[in-house]
């Protein structure tokens, strides 16, 4: 069955370190998204991609970057982790624009 | 700012009762989607309703959309303890933006 996976599921890191969160989908979806979820804020869009080599900034992109070298993967990099980036991160994909999004299980990140 | 806002923020009911949650939004939309999130898990798509639709059903779920009032409601009939989760609406604005905006969610607790 097609799925979307994220790794690691839990990560503890220190302030200033570079961290990369992986997202892999086997749906063959062109559209992929990264969100963060914090209490009181709901889900906020970080970056998104409509296809290979396409990346776009979302609402809260500062301090984050993504790259899309193939259809299946959209890794999210925190260039220099900050305590404010402690959050739960979700990756999602969709087959069409403005269509149903399929979410991964999430990565819980703690920045000390 | 949040495009979609769910109401109430929290809802506590007994098994067998109906649960109704609402979503209000600010700008014109192409479609609105409802998602469920169980504790510690990713979001799962429930229903997508397009701007030219007024009501959709899926099993025990009924979604209505009133574009004149810029609001939607999700009704869960004959609720079960397994319906305990957070419920989010996501709106896709019309006019060329293809990214979703999620509300902060309604936390539903169904007591057995």
PDB file of C-alpha atoms in Angstrom:
ATOM      1  CA  UNK A   1       0.000   0.000   0.000  1.00  0.00           C
ATOM      2  CA  UNK A   2       1.135   3.534  -0.736  1.00  0.00           C
ATOM      3  CA  UNK A   3       2.158   5.534   2.297  1.00  0.00           C
ATOM      4  CA  UNK A   4       3.994   8.560   3.596  1.00  0.00           C
ATOM      5  CA  UNK A   5       6.687   8.106   6.219  1.00  0.00           C
ATOM      6  CA  UNK A   6       8.732  10.456   8.340  1.00  0.00           C
ATOM      7  CA  UNK A   7      12.017   9.923  10.146  1.00  0.00           C
ATOM      8  CA  UNK A   8      13.100  10.197  12.795  1.00  0.00           C
ATOM      9  CA  UNK A   9       9.876  10.073  14.822  1.00  0.00           C
ATOM     10  CA  UNK A  10      11.567  11.748  17.784  1.00  0.00           C
ATOM     11  CA  UNK A  11      14.651  13.946  17.828  1.00  0.00           C
ATOM     12  CA  UNK A  12      16.489  15.854  20.526  1.00  0.00           C
ATOM     13  CA  UNK A  13      19.110  18.329  19.413  1.00  0.00           C
ATOM     14  CA  UNK A  14      21.022  21.313  20.690  1.00  0.00           C
ATOM     15  CA  UNK A  15      20.690  24.948  19.768  1.00  0.00           C
ATOM     16  CA  UNK A  16      22.763  25.848  16.732  1.00  0.00           C
ATOM     17  CA  UNK A  17      22.972  22.361  15.253  1.00  0.00           C
ATOM     18  CA  UNK A  18      21.754  21.573  11.748  1.00  0.00           C
ATOM     19  CA  UNK A  19      18.912  19.072  11.678  1.00  0.00           C
ATOM     20  CA  UNK A  20      17.291  17.321   8.732  1.00  0.00           C
ATOM     21  CA  UNK A  21      13.884  15.683   8.931  1.00  0.00           C
ATOM     22  CA  UNK A  22      13.043  13.156   6.245  1.00  0.00           C
ATOM     23  CA  UNK A  23       9.751  12.705   4.436  1.00  0.00           C
ATOM     24  CA  UNK A  24       9.171   9.916   1.919  1.00  0.00           C
ATOM     25  CA  UNK A  25       5.969   9.148   0.038  1.00  0.00           C
ATOM     26  CA  UNK A  26       5.120   6.296  -2.268  1.00  0.00           C
ATOM     27  CA  UNK A  27       1.894   7.834  -3.568  1.00  0.00           C
ATOM     28  CA  UNK A  28       3.793   9.347  -6.534  1.00  0.00           C
ATOM     29  CA  UNK A  29       2.202  12.684  -5.634  1.00  0.00           C
ATOM     30  CA  UNK A  30       3.633  15.823  -7.181  1.00  0.00           C
ATOM     31  CA  UNK A  31       2.653  18.078  -4.263  1.00  0.00           C
ATOM     32  CA  UNK A  32       4.381  17.849  -0.893  1.00  0.00           C
ATOM     33  CA  UNK A  33       4.081  20.045   2.193  1.00  0.00           C
ATOM     34  CA  UNK A  34       5.774  20.589   5.534  1.00  0.00           C
ATOM     35  CA  UNK A  35       3.836  21.884   8.547  1.00  0.00           C
ATOM     36  CA  UNK A  36       4.592  22.529  12.172  1.00  0.00           C
ATOM     37  CA  UNK A  37       1.999  22.060  14.875  1.00  0.00           C
ATOM     38  CA  UNK A  38       2.119  23.993  18.105  1.00  0.00           C
ATOM     39  CA  UNK A  39      -0.425  24.408  20.881  1.00  0.00           C
ATOM     40  CA  UNK A  40      -2.584  27.420  20.201  1.00  0.00           C
ATOM     41  CA  UNK A  41      -1.494  27.748  16.569  1.00  0.00           C
ATOM     42  CA  UNK A  42      -2.851  24.708  14.816  1.00  0.00           C
ATOM     43  CA  UNK A  43      -0.937  23.691  11.689  1.00  0.00           C
ATOM     44  CA  UNK A  44       1.253  26.264   9.996  1.00  0.00           C
ATOM     45  CA  UNK A  45       2.781  25.780   6.573  1.00  0.00           C
ATOM     46  CA  UNK A  46       6.590  25.921   6.414  1.00  0.00           C
ATOM     47  CA  UNK A  47       7.484  24.996   2.822  1.00  0.00           C
ATOM     48  CA  UNK A  48       5.818  23.250  -0.066  1.00  0.00           C
ATOM     49  CA  UNK A  49       6.699  21.813  -3.440  1.00  0.00           C
ATOM     50  CA  UNK A  50       4.652  21.239  -6.578  1.00  0.00           C
ATOM     51  CA  UNK A  51       7.179  18.961  -8.224  1.00  0.00           C
ATOM     52  CA  UNK A  52      10.826  18.056  -8.684  1.00  0.00           C
ATOM     53  CA  UNK A  53      13.126  21.066  -8.300  1.00  0.00           C
ATOM     54  CA  UNK A  54      10.192  23.272  -7.228  1.00  0.00           C
ATOM     55  CA  UNK A  55      10.114  24.722  -3.693  1.00  0.00           C
ATOM     56  CA  UNK A  56       8.079  27.537  -2.156  1.00  0.00           C
ATOM     57  CA  UNK A  57       8.009  29.337   1.165  1.00  0.00           C
ATOM     58  CA  UNK A  58       5.037  29.061   3.439  1.00  0.00           C
ATOM     59  CA  UNK A  59       3.804  31.109   6.350  1.00  0.00           C
ATOM     60  CA  UNK A  60       6.674  30.285   8.741  1.00  0.00           C
ATOM     61  CA  UNK A  61       9.695  29.515   6.534  1.00  0.00           C
ATOM     62  CA  UNK A  62      12.412  31.496   8.340  1.00  0.00           C
ATOM     63  CA  UNK A  63      15.162  29.168   9.563  1.00  0.00           C
ATOM     64  CA  UNK A  64      14.000  26.248   7.401  1.00  0.00           C
ATOM     65  CA  UNK A  65      14.898  25.016   3.924  1.00  0.00           C
ATOM     66  CA  UNK A  66      13.786  22.193   1.627  1.00  0.00           C
ATOM     67  CA  UNK A  67      14.979  20.652  -1.601  1.00  0.00           C
ATOM     68  CA  UNK A  68      13.159  18.368  -4.032  1.00  0.00           C
ATOM     69  CA  UNK A  69      15.459  16.191  -6.092  1.00  0.00           C
ATOM     70  CA  UNK A  70      12.904  13.451  -6.803  1.00  0.00           C
ATOM     71  CA  UNK A  71       9.164  12.873  -6.565  1.00  0.00           C
ATOM     72  CA  UNK A  72       9.262  10.749  -3.425  1.00  0.00           C
ATOM     73  CA  UNK A  73      11.263  12.878  -0.964  1.00  0.00           C
ATOM     74  CA  UNK A  74      11.087  16.348   0.551  1.00  0.00           C
ATOM     75  CA  UNK A  75      13.614  16.680   3.387  1.00  0.00           C
ATOM     76  CA  UNK A  76      13.246  19.626   5.753  1.00  0.00           C
ATOM     77  CA  UNK A  77      16.440  21.196   7.099  1.00  0.00           C
ATOM     78  CA  UNK A  78      16.742  23.430  10.109  1.00  0.00           C
ATOM     79  CA  UNK A  79      19.901  25.361   9.314  1.00  0.00           C
ATOM     80  CA  UNK A  80      20.715  26.320  12.917  1.00  0.00           C
ATOM     81  CA  UNK A  81      18.207  24.921  15.349  1.00  0.00           C
ATOM     82  CA  UNK A  82      16.599  27.317  17.818  1.00  0.00           C
ATOM     83  CA  UNK A  83      14.478  26.588  20.879  1.00  0.00           C
ATOM     84  CA  UNK A  84      11.547  28.258  19.108  1.00  0.00           C
ATOM     85  CA  UNK A  85      11.658  25.415  16.585  1.00  0.00           C
ATOM     86  CA  UNK A  86      10.698  22.861  19.210  1.00  0.00           C
ATOM     87  CA  UNK A  87       7.511  21.493  17.717  1.00  0.00           C
ATOM     88  CA  UNK A  88       5.817  18.577  16.021  1.00  0.00           C
ATOM     89  CA  UNK A  89       6.501  18.497  12.294  1.00  0.00           C
ATOM     90  CA  UNK A  90       4.171  16.927   9.745  1.00  0.00           C
ATOM     91  CA  UNK A  91       4.802  16.137   6.129  1.00  0.00           C
ATOM     92  CA  UNK A  92       1.902  15.759   3.698  1.00  0.00           C
ATOM     93  CA  UNK A  93       1.349  15.069   0.032  1.00  0.00           C
ATOM     94  CA  UNK A  94      -1.494  15.464  -2.443  1.00  0.00           C
ATOM     95  CA  UNK A  95      -2.157  14.316  -5.963  1.00  0.00           C
ATOM     96  CA  UNK A  96      -3.739  17.547  -7.132  1.00  0.00           C
ATOM     97  CA  UNK A  97      -3.735  21.185  -6.204  1.00  0.00           C
ATOM     98  CA  UNK A  98      -6.262  21.924  -3.452  1.00  0.00           C
ATOM     99  CA  UNK A  99      -7.085  18.235  -3.121  1.00  0.00           C
ATOM    100  CA  UNK A 100      -6.978  15.811  -0.204  1.00  0.00           C
ATOM    101  CA  UNK A 101      -3.730  15.828   1.723  1.00  0.00           C
ATOM    102  CA  UNK A 102      -2.215  12.639   3.103  1.00  0.00           C
ATOM    103  CA  UNK A 103      -0.219  13.161   6.265  1.00  0.00           C
ATOM    104  CA  UNK A 104       2.749  11.376   7.726  1.00  0.00           C
ATOM    105  CA  UNK A 105       2.872  10.320  11.385  1.00  0.00           C
ATOM    106  CA  UNK A 106       4.902  13.352  12.466  1.00  0.00           C
ATOM    107  CA  UNK A 107       8.326  14.066  13.970  1.00  0.00           C
ATOM    108  CA  UNK A 108       8.533  15.402  17.483  1.00  0.00           C
ATOM    109  CA  UNK A 109      11.561  17.716  17.721  1.00  0.00           C
ATOM    110  CA  UNK A 110      12.995  19.117  20.934  1.00  0.00           C
ATOM    111  CA  UNK A 111      15.695  21.787  20.704  1.00  0.00           C
ATOM    112  CA  UNK A 112      17.613  22.269  23.953  1.00  0.00           C
TER     113      UNK A 112
ATOM    114  CA  UNK B   1      -3.981  35.091  10.616  1.00  0.00           C
ATOM    115  CA  UNK B   2      -6.093  31.951  10.556  1.00  0.00           C
ATOM    116  CA  UNK B   3      -8.395  31.587   7.578  1.00  0.00           C
ATOM    117  CA  UNK B   4     -10.476  28.866   9.194  1.00  0.00           C
ATOM    118  CA  UNK B   5     -11.474  28.957  12.830  1.00  0.00           C
ATOM    119  CA  UNK B   6     -13.201  26.041  14.515  1.00  0.00           C
ATOM    120  CA  UNK B   7     -15.797  26.427  17.213  1.00  0.00           C
ATOM    121  CA  UNK B   8     -16.023  25.274  19.927  1.00  0.00           C
ATOM    122  CA  UNK B   9     -12.392  24.774  20.922  1.00  0.00           C
ATOM    123  CA  UNK B  10     -13.411  21.818  23.074  1.00  0.00           C
ATOM    124  CA  UNK B  11     -16.469  19.585  23.200  1.00  0.00           C
ATOM    125  CA  UNK B  12     -17.294  16.854  25.699  1.00  0.00           C
ATOM    126  CA  UNK B  13     -20.255  14.520  25.120  1.00  0.00           C
ATOM    127  CA  UNK B  14     -21.559  11.068  25.998  1.00  0.00           C
ATOM    128  CA  UNK B  15     -21.425   8.108  23.666  1.00  0.00           C
ATOM    129  CA  UNK B  16     -24.489   8.015  21.451  1.00  0.00           C
ATOM    130  CA  UNK B  17     -24.941  11.776  21.359  1.00  0.00           C
ATOM    131  CA  UNK B  18     -24.356  13.887  18.287  1.00  0.00           C
ATOM    132  CA  UNK B  19     -21.368  16.197  18.035  1.00  0.00           C
ATOM    133  CA  UNK B  20     -21.420  19.378  16.005  1.00  0.00           C
ATOM    134  CA  UNK B  21     -18.417  21.570  15.326  1.00  0.00           C
ATOM    135  CA  UNK B  22     -18.214  24.641  13.168  1.00  0.00           C
ATOM    136  CA  UNK B  23     -15.648  26.321  10.969  1.00  0.00           C
ATOM    137  CA  UNK B  24     -15.730  29.940   9.918  1.00  0.00           C
ATOM    138  CA  UNK B  25     -13.480  31.488   7.305  1.00  0.00           C
ATOM    139  CA  UNK B  26     -12.808  34.928   5.918  1.00  0.00           C
ATOM    140  CA  UNK B  27     -12.240  34.837   2.166  1.00  0.00           C
ATOM    141  CA  UNK B  28     -13.871  33.059  -0.757  1.00  0.00           C
ATOM    142  CA  UNK B  29     -12.892  29.440  -1.101  1.00  0.00           C
ATOM    143  CA  UNK B  30     -12.734  26.725  -3.732  1.00  0.00           C
ATOM    144  CA  UNK B  31     -13.179  23.942  -1.246  1.00  0.00           C
ATOM    145  CA  UNK B  32     -13.111  23.166   2.439  1.00  0.00           C
ATOM    146  CA  UNK B  33     -11.829  19.968   3.996  1.00  0.00           C
ATOM    147  CA  UNK B  34     -12.274  18.368   7.385  1.00  0.00           C
ATOM    148  CA  UNK B  35      -9.547  16.295   9.030  1.00  0.00           C
ATOM    149  CA  UNK B  36      -9.322  14.225  12.200  1.00  0.00           C
ATOM    150  CA  UNK B  37      -6.234  13.852  14.370  1.00  0.00           C
ATOM    151  CA  UNK B  38      -5.956  11.217  17.057  1.00  0.00           C
ATOM    152  CA  UNK B  39      -3.561  11.952  19.888  1.00  0.00           C
ATOM    153  CA  UNK B  40       0.047  11.599  18.764  1.00  0.00           C
ATOM    154  CA  UNK B  41      -0.850  10.799  15.155  1.00  0.00           C
ATOM    155  CA  UNK B  42      -0.996  12.544  11.812  1.00  0.00           C
ATOM    156  CA  UNK B  43      -4.109  14.097  10.337  1.00  0.00           C
ATOM    157  CA  UNK B  44      -6.563  11.929   8.438  1.00  0.00           C
ATOM    158  CA  UNK B  45      -8.828  13.326   5.753  1.00  0.00           C
ATOM    159  CA  UNK B  46     -12.571  13.005   6.388  1.00  0.00           C
ATOM    160  CA  UNK B  47     -14.528  14.971   3.803  1.00  0.00           C
ATOM    161  CA  UNK B  48     -13.916  17.526   1.055  1.00  0.00           C
ATOM    162  CA  UNK B  49     -16.772  19.851   0.128  1.00  0.00           C
ATOM    163  CA  UNK B  50     -16.542  22.173  -2.848  1.00  0.00           C
ATOM    164  CA  UNK B  51     -17.862  25.722  -2.983  1.00  0.00           C
ATOM    165  CA  UNK B  52     -20.768  24.735  -5.213  1.00  0.00           C
ATOM    166  CA  UNK B  53     -21.913  21.999  -2.812  1.00  0.00           C
ATOM    167  CA  UNK B  54     -24.102  22.528   0.226  1.00  0.00           C
ATOM    168  CA  UNK B  55     -23.991  19.180   1.987  1.00  0.00           C
ATOM    169  CA  UNK B  56     -22.027  15.935   1.912  1.00  0.00           C
ATOM    170  CA  UNK B  57     -22.312  12.707   3.835  1.00  0.00           C
ATOM    171  CA  UNK B  58     -19.853   9.973   4.682  1.00  0.00           C
ATOM    172  CA  UNK B  59     -21.089   7.278   7.030  1.00  0.00           C
ATOM    173  CA  UNK B  60     -21.933   8.999  10.340  1.00  0.00           C
ATOM    174  CA  UNK B  61     -20.451  12.285   9.166  1.00  0.00           C
ATOM    175  CA  UNK B  62     -22.413  15.145   7.644  1.00  0.00           C
ATOM    176  CA  UNK B  63     -20.757  18.320   6.433  1.00  0.00           C
ATOM    177  CA  UNK B  64     -22.592  21.451   5.390  1.00  0.00           C
ATOM    178  CA  UNK B  65     -21.235  24.537   3.708  1.00  0.00           C
ATOM    179  CA  UNK B  66     -22.825  27.977   3.681  1.00  0.00           C
ATOM    180  CA  UNK B  67     -20.742  30.220   1.434  1.00  0.00           C
ATOM    181  CA  UNK B  68     -22.939  33.250   2.139  1.00  0.00           C
ATOM    182  CA  UNK B  69     -22.065  32.988   5.836  1.00  0.00           C
ATOM    183  CA  UNK B  70     -18.552  31.720   5.141  1.00  0.00           C
ATOM    184  CA  UNK B  71     -19.051  28.799   7.467  1.00  0.00           C
ATOM    185  CA  UNK B  72     -19.125  25.024   7.537  1.00  0.00           C
ATOM    186  CA  UNK B  73     -20.262  22.506  10.089  1.00  0.00           C
ATOM    187  CA  UNK B  74     -19.272  18.915  10.784  1.00  0.00           C
ATOM    188  CA  UNK B  75     -21.865  16.699  12.430  1.00  0.00           C
ATOM    189  CA  UNK B  76     -20.927  13.316  13.872  1.00  0.00           C
ATOM    190  CA  UNK B  77     -24.041  11.310  14.634  1.00  0.00           C
ATOM    191  CA  UNK B  78     -24.291   8.601  17.298  1.00  0.00           C
ATOM    192  CA  UNK B  79     -20.777   9.321  18.502  1.00  0.00           C
ATOM    193  CA  UNK B  80     -18.488   6.609  19.842  1.00  0.00           C
ATOM    194  CA  UNK B  81     -15.543   6.707  22.229  1.00  0.00           C
ATOM    195  CA  UNK B  82     -13.325   6.066  19.189  1.00  0.00           C
ATOM    196  CA  UNK B  83     -14.416   9.445  17.776  1.00  0.00           C
ATOM    197  CA  UNK B  84     -12.372  11.131  20.517  1.00  0.00           C
ATOM    198  CA  UNK B  85      -9.891  13.256  18.569  1.00  0.00           C
ATOM    199  CA  UNK B  86      -9.176  16.766  17.361  1.00  0.00           C
ATOM    200  CA  UNK B  87     -10.984  17.944  14.261  1.00  0.00           C
ATOM    201  CA  UNK B  88      -9.607  20.534  11.885  1.00  0.00           C
ATOM    202  CA  UNK B  89     -11.001  22.392   8.934  1.00  0.00           C
ATOM    203  CA  UNK B  90      -8.743  23.412   6.076  1.00  0.00           C
ATOM    204  CA  UNK B  91      -9.699  25.992   3.505  1.00  0.00           C
ATOM    205  CA  UNK B  92      -8.383  26.476   0.001  1.00  0.00           C
ATOM    206  CA  UNK B  93      -8.914  30.048  -1.087  1.00  0.00           C
ATOM    207  CA  UNK B  94     -10.150  30.899  -4.543  1.00  0.00           C
ATOM    208  CA  UNK B  95      -8.191  33.255  -6.743  1.00  0.00           C
ATOM    209  CA  UNK B  96      -5.045  31.320  -7.448  1.00  0.00           C
ATOM    210  CA  UNK B  97      -3.648  30.308  -4.064  1.00  0.00           C
ATOM    211  CA  UNK B  98      -3.198  26.562  -3.940  1.00  0.00           C
ATOM    212  CA  UNK B  99      -2.079  26.239  -0.351  1.00  0.00           C
ATOM    213  CA  UNK B 100      -4.349  25.292   2.525  1.00  0.00           C
ATOM    214  CA  UNK B 101      -4.962  27.153   5.750  1.00  0.00           C
ATOM    215  CA  UNK B 102      -5.812  25.092   8.797  1.00  0.00           C
ATOM    216  CA  UNK B 103      -7.754  26.210  11.825  1.00  0.00           C
ATOM    217  CA  UNK B 104      -6.695  25.534  15.411  1.00  0.00           C
ATOM    218  CA  UNK B 105      -9.103  22.624  15.741  1.00  0.00           C
ATOM    219  CA  UNK B 106     -11.885  21.372  17.976  1.00  0.00           C
ATOM    220  CA  UNK B 107     -10.957  18.844  20.635  1.00  0.00           C
ATOM    221  CA  UNK B 108     -13.752  16.274  20.981  1.00  0.00           C
ATOM    222  CA  UNK B 109     -13.996  13.912  23.926  1.00  0.00           C
ATOM    223  CA  UNK B 110     -16.634  11.189  23.814  1.00  0.00           C
ATOM    224  CA  UNK B 111     -17.233   9.535  27.172  1.00  0.00           C
ATOM    225  CA  UNK B 112     -18.201   5.838  27.115  1.00  0.00           C
TER     226      UNK B 112
END
